[in-house]
């Protein structure tokens, strides 16, 4: 068997969150070397001890695999996969954004358009049936055209209605509002004012009854619901910026990220100053990896150690704990990509034989490309 100086290692699931195995890959040929039905550190160390020629191993951020490799031989170089390091920063940044920006942000300078606000206010102080006037105007037009000698079909085409509607309009003698209005609607302004005062339905009913309301509870409930709907339309809308912020910050090609963030709202960056710091942190780290400037990593951590967020601080600590492997991951061309590819192939084979084969059969199919 030829020497295996460069190896990739990763885990795979027999049953997610319950049982796992480990696969070893030859990084020079991108072919699998072996499988074991566990990811226990002792068993991984045992497999590695059977291959003393290994001098470099790529892996993800697993502490268990890091310990297993060190126990097998402290001289083996451990290379942390760059994608996994970036993914850890992405998750930390996401948590930082979500802890900083509320789910719905009500900016103080956001106001409802004055024209809309006035219209809604007028509607809330009037009766709910605000289309009666429009219908009455159409009725009057229909009757005027008919008196001028126009036929029903012609009137229907002119007004954009069906002929049955024209017949109905010609028989109308009073305004629809007069037909539908009732003494109960006189209490709608009172109901609107009580809704604005955030009173409950029971309190509104008690107040209206004390003011002489004798109508049914259903009618009163309808007026309360209508008033609340109109009141809700006047409230300042909540703005959701979490996903947009994360997408902009993580885009490596976005050079005008701060300008785009400022375009969300004039007070956005001043309200959430951490976002500006987080933008610098993310882009400087990505540039560091792209330029393979591994020697700058300790200084990068030092420059940003004052960032006050638990998720980012946890990321810093994780980098410090695995610093040597991450430095090699940035400096060298090796990655754990081929290992991930073989894991995907293994998953396909496993699913083809689901419930019908033992680990030994799966191992042979993976190793011998059956």
Coordinates of C-alpha atoms in Angstrom, one line a residue, residues 22 30 38-40 73 83 85 91 96 106 120 124 137 142 150 153 195 207 210 244 262 302 304 309 328 332 342:
X22 CA -16.2 8.6 10.2
X30 CA -9.8 12.2 -3.8
X38 CA -18.2 5.7 15.0
X39 CA -16.7 9.2 15.5
X40 CA -15.4 8.4 19.0
X73 CA 0.8 12.1 16.7
X83 CA -15.4 27.1 4.4
X85 CA -14.4 28.9 9.4
X91 CA -23.6 32.1 12.0
X96 CA -25.2 39.4 16.3
X106 CA -40.5 51.3 14.7
X120 CA -58.3 57.5 7.4
X124 CA -62.9 56.6 11.2
X137 CA -74.3 59.4 -7.6
X142 CA -78.7 56.4 -14.5
X150 CA -81.0 56.6 -23.6
X153 CA -78.2 48.8 -22.5
X195 CA -61.2 52.6 20.6
X207 CA -70.0 53.4 28.1
X210 CA -74.8 54.6 29.7
X244 CA -31.6 42.4 4.3
X262 CA -28.2 53.9 5.2
X302 CA -6.7 42.1 18.5
X304 CA -11.8 43.6 16.9
X309 CA -21.4 40.7 21.3
X328 CA -2.5 26.5 8.0
X332 CA -2.1 26.2 2.4
X342 CA -17.2 11.7 -0.7

